[in-house]
Amino acid sequence: MAIENLRNVSLTMAQGLDVGKYLSIFGDMPGPWQLVVVSILGSTFLLGALLIFRSQLRLYYAMKEGVKWW
């Protein structure tokens, strides 16, 4: 019985995440509003990526400044 349950778990995990189910609520909107939502999501992702890049760059410069005596 335990082996059967483990097999079911592995099949469930192999499916992946379907983002379309979560974003289907926006499918009822008119086309221009869908573009607004897509633009907002895209810009949020881009700003988040830039924020992560900036923090990594600051960390790099701090480490570089810390070993400047070499």
Short mmCIF file of C-alpha atoms in Angstrom, two decimals:
data_model
loop_
_atom_site.label_atom_id
_atom_site.label_comp_id
_atom_site.label_asym_id
_atom_site.label_seq_id
_atom_site.Cartn_x
_atom_site.Cartn_y
_atom_site.Cartn_z
CA MET A 1 0.00 0.00 0.00
CA ALA A 2 2.89 2.37 0.77
CA ILE A 3 4.52 1.68 -2.60
CA GLU A 4 1.26 2.40 -4.39
CA ASN A 5 0.91 5.72 -2.56
CA LEU A 6 4.49 6.66 -3.47
CA ARG A 7 3.82 5.91 -7.13
CA ASN A 8 0.75 8.16 -7.04
CA VAL A 9 2.80 10.95 -5.50
CA SER A 10 5.47 10.71 -8.21
CA LEU A 11 2.81 10.92 -10.92
CA THR A 12 1.27 13.98 -9.33
CA MET A 13 4.62 15.75 -9.00
CA ALA A 14 5.51 15.13 -12.66
CA GLN A 15 2.65 17.31 -13.94
CA GLY A 16 4.15 20.74 -13.30
CA LEU A 17 2.47 24.06 -12.66
CA ASP A 18 -0.31 25.26 -14.95
CA VAL A 19 -0.27 29.05 -14.73
CA GLY A 20 -3.17 29.26 -17.18
CA LYS A 21 -5.57 28.04 -14.50
CA TYR A 22 -4.65 30.95 -12.26
CA LEU A 23 -4.72 33.56 -15.02
CA SER A 24 -7.93 32.33 -16.65
CA ILE A 25 -9.88 34.93 -14.68
CA PHE A 26 -8.40 37.58 -16.98
CA GLY A 27 -9.60 35.70 -20.07
CA ASP A 28 -13.10 37.13 -19.65
CA MET A 29 -11.82 40.68 -19.99
CA PRO A 30 -11.84 42.53 -23.31
CA GLY A 31 -8.64 42.41 -25.38
CA PRO A 32 -7.24 45.83 -24.43
CA TRP A 33 -7.65 45.09 -20.72
CA GLN A 34 -5.87 41.78 -21.15
CA LEU A 35 -2.96 43.69 -22.69
CA VAL A 36 -2.95 46.02 -19.68
CA VAL A 37 -2.76 43.06 -17.30
CA VAL A 38 -0.01 41.40 -19.34
CA SER A 39 1.95 44.67 -19.42
CA ILE A 40 1.61 45.10 -15.64
CA LEU A 41 2.77 41.53 -15.01
CA GLY A 42 5.66 41.91 -17.43
CA SER A 43 6.82 45.19 -15.96
CA THR A 44 6.56 43.77 -12.44
CA PHE A 45 8.73 40.84 -13.46
CA LEU A 46 11.24 43.13 -15.18
CA LEU A 47 11.49 45.46 -12.18
CA GLY A 48 11.93 42.48 -9.85
CA ALA A 49 14.71 41.12 -12.04
CA LEU A 50 16.42 44.51 -12.09
CA LEU A 51 16.12 44.76 -8.31
CA ILE A 52 17.76 41.36 -7.89
CA PHE A 53 20.50 42.33 -10.36
CA ARG A 54 21.14 45.59 -8.51
CA SER A 55 21.42 43.85 -5.15
CA GLN A 56 23.83 41.28 -6.61
CA LEU A 57 25.94 44.08 -8.11
CA ARG A 58 26.05 45.91 -4.78
CA LEU A 59 27.18 42.70 -3.09
CA TYR A 60 29.90 42.27 -5.72
CA TYR A 61 31.15 45.84 -5.23
CA ALA A 62 31.13 45.43 -1.45
CA MET A 63 33.22 42.28 -1.73
CA LYS A 64 35.53 43.98 -4.19
CA GLU A 65 35.98 46.92 -1.83
CA GLY A 66 36.65 44.55 1.06
CA VAL A 67 39.61 42.93 -0.65
CA LYS A 68 40.99 46.17 -2.11
CA TRP A 69 44.19 45.86 -0.08
CA TRP A 70 45.40 43.09 -2.41
#
